[in-house]
Every structure is written in C-alpha cells, then in structure tokens.
C-alpha cells in the first residue's frame, strides 16, 4: 500500500491500536483480538520483554500481507536504525514517542509514513519542516484534547494524532478537537493482563463504535 493510501485509510478509520506485548505469543493473541474487534490499523511496539519485536513484526506483516484492509506498522521506534529494521520487516508506517530527525529523514527517503511524538509548538514546527504529514501528540493524557485546538491556532496546516490516555469516553473530545486519528493502547488491551483476550475484542468493538459515533457528530 502506497503512503497516500495509508494516510487516507488512517484519516477515514481514525483508530490505531497500539499493541505492547510481553512476548510473541501474547502479541499474536493481541493482534488477533483487536482485528476480530474491527480495528484494522495495527501498531506493534518495539518493546518486548521476551523475544525479538522485529521478528514478531515481520511475522505479523507476512501473516496479514494478503489482507489489504489490515495495515501493520511499528511503534516506539526510537532511532533510524530501528526504523530501517522495521521497514525491512514489512512495517507500513513508523511511530515514535519523540522527535528524531534521522528517523524522519530515513522514512521520508523510503516514502514510509512517520509519526513523531511532540508536546511543544517548537517540536511540531520542526516535524512539519521535516515533511511529516501527521504529528503524534504524546503523552495525550498529559495535555488533553485542548492541545490540538491550541496547536492548530498557529499551525492550522498541521495534522495531529494523540496517543496515551485515549479511551472510549474521551475519543469524541479528541475528534471534535480536530484529531486526524487517535492511537489507543493500555485502555484497549487491559484484558490481556489477565489473559482475557475476549475482553480485548469487546473493547475493540467499543472503540470502533465510539469512533463511528464521534465521526458522525463531527460531520454535523
């Protein structure tokens, strides 16, 4: 899928699942659970207590290669070296908790969407100057939805995707504030802590429903 298609899908669906697994077995169950719940944008973080996250990423990319509605990316990418490994493993987009210029340059070189994390106008301007189409606001729970409105005042051309603290009870606020999309992790996958992956699927369905309702309200 081309860069423009990935961004279009993200803009339309507006929901990215951020999956942080302890090991590959749990990771596979998480991916399966959120897909069953109707979430198609999968962000696999490069943090794994046991096992190689890049190998797991590659396995998931290969597993869902023929399912065009599923888009798998890499999250918690801290540097260009990890970004390169992730892209070679099949990652269709790259997400970082911070702003690393070398990572952005590398992703732009290969026309892979990259979403760097920012908290300040200075960082947001830097990301725009580096050619980022969408900027991640992280941690979202610290700044809240009002951060998007504030940043869009001086930067109306910027697109923002919050991650951290996004839940079904506030996703409407984020979208009303102008979020390009939202990323959700711990609130989505809390059931996995006790091995209850059906709860993860149920929560994914809740998120899909909440986002659909919020999108309708934003259009009015």
mmCIF file of C-alpha atoms in Angstrom:
data_model
loop_
_atom_site.group_PDB
_atom_site.id
_atom_site.type_symbol
_atom_site.label_atom_id
_atom_site.label_comp_id
_atom_site.label_asym_id
_atom_site.label_seq_id
_atom_site.Cartn_x
_atom_site.Cartn_y
_atom_site.Cartn_z
ATOM 1 C CA UNK A 1 0.000 0.000 0.000
ATOM 2 C CA UNK A 2 1.342 3.400 -1.012
ATOM 3 C CA UNK A 3 1.975 6.179 1.509
ATOM 4 C CA UNK A 4 -1.034 8.201 0.362
ATOM 5 C CA UNK A 5 -3.329 5.178 0.685
ATOM 6 C CA UNK A 6 -2.157 4.503 4.243
ATOM 7 C CA UNK A 7 -2.749 8.107 5.268
ATOM 8 C CA UNK A 8 -6.175 8.080 3.600
ATOM 9 C CA UNK A 9 -7.167 4.900 5.430
ATOM 10 C CA UNK A 10 -5.965 6.340 8.726
ATOM 11 C CA UNK A 11 -7.910 9.551 8.129
ATOM 12 C CA UNK A 12 -11.052 7.573 7.322
ATOM 13 C CA UNK A 13 -10.913 4.965 10.095
ATOM 14 C CA UNK A 14 -9.298 7.253 12.688
ATOM 15 C CA UNK A 15 -8.387 4.406 15.054
ATOM 16 C CA UNK A 16 -4.939 2.873 15.591
ATOM 17 C CA UNK A 17 -4.383 0.047 18.077
ATOM 18 C CA UNK A 18 -1.079 0.338 19.944
ATOM 19 C CA UNK A 19 -0.048 -3.178 20.967
ATOM 20 C CA UNK A 20 2.662 -3.631 23.567
ATOM 21 C CA UNK A 21 3.189 -7.355 24.204
ATOM 22 C CA UNK A 22 5.335 -9.231 26.720
ATOM 23 C CA UNK A 23 6.269 -11.896 24.172
ATOM 24 C CA UNK A 24 5.357 -13.100 20.713
ATOM 25 C CA UNK A 25 2.641 -15.462 21.920
ATOM 26 C CA UNK A 26 0.811 -12.672 23.724
ATOM 27 C CA UNK A 27 1.456 -10.352 20.799
ATOM 28 C CA UNK A 28 -0.244 -12.690 18.323
ATOM 29 C CA UNK A 29 -3.261 -13.032 20.592
ATOM 30 C CA UNK A 30 -3.470 -9.249 20.910
ATOM 31 C CA UNK A 31 -3.294 -8.699 17.157
ATOM 32 C CA UNK A 32 -5.948 -11.355 16.515
ATOM 33 C CA UNK A 33 -8.174 -9.937 19.256
ATOM 34 C CA UNK A 34 -8.207 -6.349 18.019
ATOM 35 C CA UNK A 35 -8.711 -7.402 14.402
ATOM 36 C CA UNK A 36 -11.702 -9.520 15.464
ATOM 37 C CA UNK A 37 -12.994 -6.390 17.140
ATOM 38 C CA UNK A 38 -12.855 -4.460 13.884
ATOM 39 C CA UNK A 39 -9.651 -2.425 14.199
ATOM 40 C CA UNK A 40 -7.536 -2.555 11.043
ATOM 41 C CA UNK A 41 -4.593 -0.275 11.852
ATOM 42 C CA UNK A 42 -2.126 -2.219 13.984
ATOM 43 C CA UNK A 43 0.875 -0.589 15.665
ATOM 44 C CA UNK A 44 3.304 -3.158 17.078
ATOM 45 C CA UNK A 45 5.677 -1.547 19.550
ATOM 46 C CA UNK A 46 9.386 -2.275 19.505
ATOM 47 C CA UNK A 47 9.315 -3.144 23.212
ATOM 48 C CA UNK A 48 9.087 -6.797 24.186
ATOM 49 C CA UNK A 49 10.255 -8.317 27.463
ATOM 50 C CA UNK A 50 10.930 -11.694 25.861
ATOM 51 C CA UNK A 51 11.748 -12.264 22.209
ATOM 52 C CA UNK A 52 12.641 -10.073 19.261
ATOM 53 C CA UNK A 53 9.989 -7.448 18.424
ATOM 54 C CA UNK A 54 11.299 -7.004 14.868
ATOM 55 C CA UNK A 55 10.920 -10.725 14.201
ATOM 56 C CA UNK A 56 7.400 -10.599 15.580
ATOM 57 C CA UNK A 57 6.613 -7.572 13.452
ATOM 58 C CA UNK A 58 7.831 -9.427 10.369
ATOM 59 C CA UNK A 59 5.673 -12.449 11.236
ATOM 60 C CA UNK A 60 2.578 -10.280 11.558
ATOM 61 C CA UNK A 61 3.339 -8.401 8.338
ATOM 62 C CA UNK A 62 3.672 -11.693 6.493
ATOM 63 C CA UNK A 63 0.542 -13.131 8.133
ATOM 64 C CA UNK A 64 -1.666 -10.241 7.033
ATOM 65 C CA UNK A 65 0.085 -9.388 3.761
ATOM 66 C CA UNK A 66 -2.845 -10.572 1.628
ATOM 67 C CA UNK A 67 -5.492 -8.920 3.805
ATOM 68 C CA UNK A 68 -5.348 -5.436 2.328
ATOM 69 C CA UNK A 69 -7.649 -3.938 4.954
ATOM 70 C CA UNK A 70 -5.053 -4.697 7.671
ATOM 71 C CA UNK A 71 -2.192 -2.192 7.904
ATOM 72 C CA UNK A 72 0.687 -3.082 10.232
ATOM 73 C CA UNK A 73 3.193 -0.522 11.478
ATOM 74 C CA UNK A 74 5.931 -0.247 14.095
ATOM 75 C CA UNK A 75 5.674 1.841 17.262
ATOM 76 C CA UNK A 76 8.068 3.031 19.959
ATOM 77 C CA UNK A 77 10.731 3.474 17.293
ATOM 78 C CA UNK A 78 13.497 5.499 18.914
ATOM 79 C CA UNK A 79 16.072 5.752 16.149
ATOM 80 C CA UNK A 80 16.743 5.410 12.452
ATOM 81 C CA UNK A 81 18.416 2.011 12.879
ATOM 82 C CA UNK A 82 15.269 0.507 14.378
ATOM 83 C CA UNK A 83 13.110 2.237 11.768
ATOM 84 C CA UNK A 84 15.182 0.691 8.982
ATOM 85 C CA UNK A 85 14.878 -2.786 10.522
ATOM 86 C CA UNK A 86 11.137 -2.327 10.912
ATOM 87 C CA UNK A 87 10.685 -1.183 7.310
ATOM 88 C CA UNK A 88 12.696 -4.156 6.044
ATOM 89 C CA UNK A 89 10.475 -6.398 8.193
ATOM 90 C CA UNK A 90 7.437 -5.010 6.392
ATOM 91 C CA UNK A 91 6.237 -2.119 8.570
ATOM 92 C CA UNK A 92 3.941 0.154 6.554
ATOM 93 C CA UNK A 93 4.316 3.116 8.896
ATOM 94 C CA UNK A 94 6.580 4.198 11.759
ATOM 95 C CA UNK A 95 5.536 5.796 15.064
ATOM 96 C CA UNK A 96 7.868 7.302 17.665
ATOM 97 C CA UNK A 97 7.297 8.683 21.177
ATOM 98 C CA UNK A 98 9.671 11.556 20.387
ATOM 99 C CA UNK A 99 11.085 13.601 17.531
ATOM 100 C CA UNK A 100 14.204 12.087 15.998
ATOM 101 C CA UNK A 101 15.267 13.842 12.808
ATOM 102 C CA UNK A 102 17.310 10.937 11.458
ATOM 103 C CA UNK A 103 14.313 8.622 11.788
ATOM 104 C CA UNK A 104 12.146 11.113 9.899
ATOM 105 C CA UNK A 105 14.751 11.510 7.133
ATOM 106 C CA UNK A 106 15.037 7.754 6.696
ATOM 107 C CA UNK A 107 11.268 7.255 6.491
ATOM 108 C CA UNK A 108 10.905 10.111 4.015
ATOM 109 C CA UNK A 109 13.685 8.590 1.930
ATOM 110 C CA UNK A 110 11.620 5.414 1.512
ATOM 111 C CA UNK A 111 8.220 7.171 1.438
ATOM 112 C CA UNK A 112 7.052 5.454 4.610
ATOM 113 C CA UNK A 113 4.621 7.486 6.764
ATOM 114 C CA UNK A 114 6.267 8.561 10.012
ATOM 115 C CA UNK A 115 4.516 9.959 13.069
ATOM 116 C CA UNK A 116 6.935 11.561 15.545
ATOM 117 C CA UNK A 117 5.798 12.385 19.065
ATOM 118 C CA UNK A 118 5.716 16.027 20.133
ATOM 119 C CA UNK A 119 4.485 18.113 23.062
ATOM 120 C CA UNK A 120 5.504 21.643 22.098
ATOM 121 C CA UNK A 121 4.932 24.059 19.195
ATOM 122 C CA UNK A 122 8.683 24.109 18.523
ATOM 123 C CA UNK A 123 8.731 20.322 18.083
ATOM 124 C CA UNK A 124 5.596 20.447 15.922
ATOM 125 C CA UNK A 125 7.144 23.093 13.641
ATOM 126 C CA UNK A 126 10.311 21.001 13.346
ATOM 127 C CA UNK A 127 8.232 17.952 12.370
ATOM 128 C CA UNK A 128 6.417 19.988 9.706
ATOM 129 C CA UNK A 129 9.713 21.310 8.340
ATOM 130 C CA UNK A 130 10.968 17.719 8.127
ATOM 131 C CA UNK A 131 7.964 16.806 5.966
ATOM 132 C CA UNK A 132 5.797 14.882 8.431
ATOM 133 C CA UNK A 133 2.202 14.548 7.224
ATOM 134 C CA UNK A 134 0.810 13.709 10.671
ATOM 135 C CA UNK A 135 2.287 14.522 14.070
ATOM 136 C CA UNK A 136 1.720 12.406 17.158
ATOM 137 C CA UNK A 137 0.777 14.195 20.381
ATOM 138 C CA UNK A 138 2.310 12.207 23.218
ATOM 139 C CA UNK A 139 1.538 11.646 26.022
ATOM 140 C CA UNK A 140 -2.018 12.668 25.192
ATOM 141 C CA UNK A 141 -3.232 12.198 28.769
ATOM 142 C CA UNK A 142 -0.907 14.973 29.971
ATOM 143 C CA UNK A 143 -2.014 17.685 27.534
ATOM 144 C CA UNK A 144 -5.601 16.633 26.723
ATOM 145 C CA UNK A 145 -7.758 17.388 23.635
ATOM 146 C CA UNK A 146 -7.368 21.151 24.090
ATOM 147 C CA UNK A 147 -3.742 20.755 22.964
ATOM 148 C CA UNK A 148 -4.888 20.131 19.392
ATOM 149 C CA UNK A 149 -7.017 23.283 19.343
ATOM 150 C CA UNK A 150 -4.145 25.289 20.800
ATOM 151 C CA UNK A 151 -1.582 23.936 18.332
ATOM 152 C CA UNK A 152 -3.904 24.374 15.364
ATOM 153 C CA UNK A 153 -4.210 28.067 16.203
ATOM 154 C CA UNK A 154 -0.724 28.958 14.941
ATOM 155 C CA UNK A 155 -0.409 25.731 12.891
ATOM 156 C CA UNK A 156 -3.754 25.215 11.105
ATOM 157 C CA UNK A 157 -1.999 23.237 8.368
ATOM 158 C CA UNK A 158 -0.806 20.543 10.793
ATOM 159 C CA UNK A 159 -2.489 17.194 11.401
ATOM 160 C CA UNK A 160 -2.287 15.636 14.869
ATOM 161 C CA UNK A 161 -2.802 12.121 16.233
ATOM 162 C CA UNK A 162 -2.957 11.764 20.030
ATOM 163 C CA UNK A 163 -1.734 8.647 21.797
ATOM 164 C CA UNK A 164 -1.778 7.929 25.511
ATOM 165 C CA UNK A 165 -4.888 8.292 27.633
ATOM 166 C CA UNK A 166 -7.317 7.861 24.738
ATOM 167 C CA UNK A 167 -10.387 5.864 25.780
ATOM 168 C CA UNK A 168 -13.953 5.319 24.609
ATOM 169 C CA UNK A 169 -15.236 8.025 26.942
ATOM 170 C CA UNK A 170 -12.998 10.778 25.517
ATOM 171 C CA UNK A 171 -12.414 9.780 21.893
ATOM 172 C CA UNK A 172 -15.233 12.100 20.827
ATOM 173 C CA UNK A 173 -13.487 15.023 22.517
ATOM 174 C CA UNK A 174 -10.277 14.287 20.626
ATOM 175 C CA UNK A 175 -12.041 14.060 17.271
ATOM 176 C CA UNK A 176 -14.109 17.169 17.967
ATOM 177 C CA UNK A 177 -10.843 18.967 18.709
ATOM 178 C CA UNK A 178 -9.636 18.091 15.217
ATOM 179 C CA UNK A 179 -7.596 14.889 15.639
ATOM 180 C CA UNK A 180 -6.564 13.287 12.359
ATOM 181 C CA UNK A 181 -6.825 9.914 14.121
ATOM 182 C CA UNK A 182 -6.289 8.514 17.626
ATOM 183 C CA UNK A 183 -3.995 5.822 18.992
ATOM 184 C CA UNK A 184 -5.091 3.666 21.899
ATOM 185 C CA UNK A 185 -3.085 1.098 23.819
ATOM 186 C CA UNK A 186 -3.415 0.328 27.520
ATOM 187 C CA UNK A 187 -7.146 1.052 27.744
ATOM 188 C CA UNK A 188 -7.745 -1.215 24.747
ATOM 189 C CA UNK A 189 -5.582 -4.125 25.877
ATOM 190 C CA UNK A 190 -6.173 -4.134 29.647
ATOM 191 C CA UNK A 191 -7.892 -7.530 29.422
ATOM 192 C CA UNK A 192 -4.640 -9.132 28.245
ATOM 193 C CA UNK A 193 -3.133 -8.654 31.706
ATOM 194 C CA UNK A 194 -5.345 -11.471 32.964
ATOM 195 C CA UNK A 195 -5.309 -13.450 29.718
ATOM 196 C CA UNK A 196 -8.811 -12.309 28.786
ATOM 197 C CA UNK A 197 -8.440 -11.643 25.081
ATOM 198 C CA UNK A 198 -12.193 -11.768 24.535
ATOM 199 C CA UNK A 199 -12.303 -8.620 26.667
ATOM 200 C CA UNK A 200 -9.759 -7.056 24.302
ATOM 201 C CA UNK A 201 -12.001 -7.899 21.344
ATOM 202 C CA UNK A 202 -15.021 -6.481 23.146
ATOM 203 C CA UNK A 203 -13.134 -3.282 23.950
ATOM 204 C CA UNK A 204 -12.015 -3.001 20.326
ATOM 205 C CA UNK A 205 -15.660 -3.175 19.241
ATOM 206 C CA UNK A 206 -16.495 -0.459 21.773
ATOM 207 C CA UNK A 207 -13.778 1.731 20.311
ATOM 208 C CA UNK A 208 -14.934 1.163 16.729
ATOM 209 C CA UNK A 209 -18.486 2.084 17.743
ATOM 210 C CA UNK A 210 -17.382 5.145 19.728
ATOM 211 C CA UNK A 211 -15.251 6.419 16.861
ATOM 212 C CA UNK A 212 -18.073 5.874 14.346
ATOM 213 C CA UNK A 213 -20.482 7.863 16.532
ATOM 214 C CA UNK A 214 -17.917 10.623 17.078
ATOM 215 C CA UNK A 215 -17.239 10.894 13.343
ATOM 216 C CA UNK A 216 -20.954 11.368 12.661
ATOM 217 C CA UNK A 217 -21.161 14.162 15.247
ATOM 218 C CA UNK A 218 -18.082 15.884 13.826
ATOM 219 C CA UNK A 219 -19.629 15.858 10.322
ATOM 220 C CA UNK A 220 -22.807 17.640 11.523
#
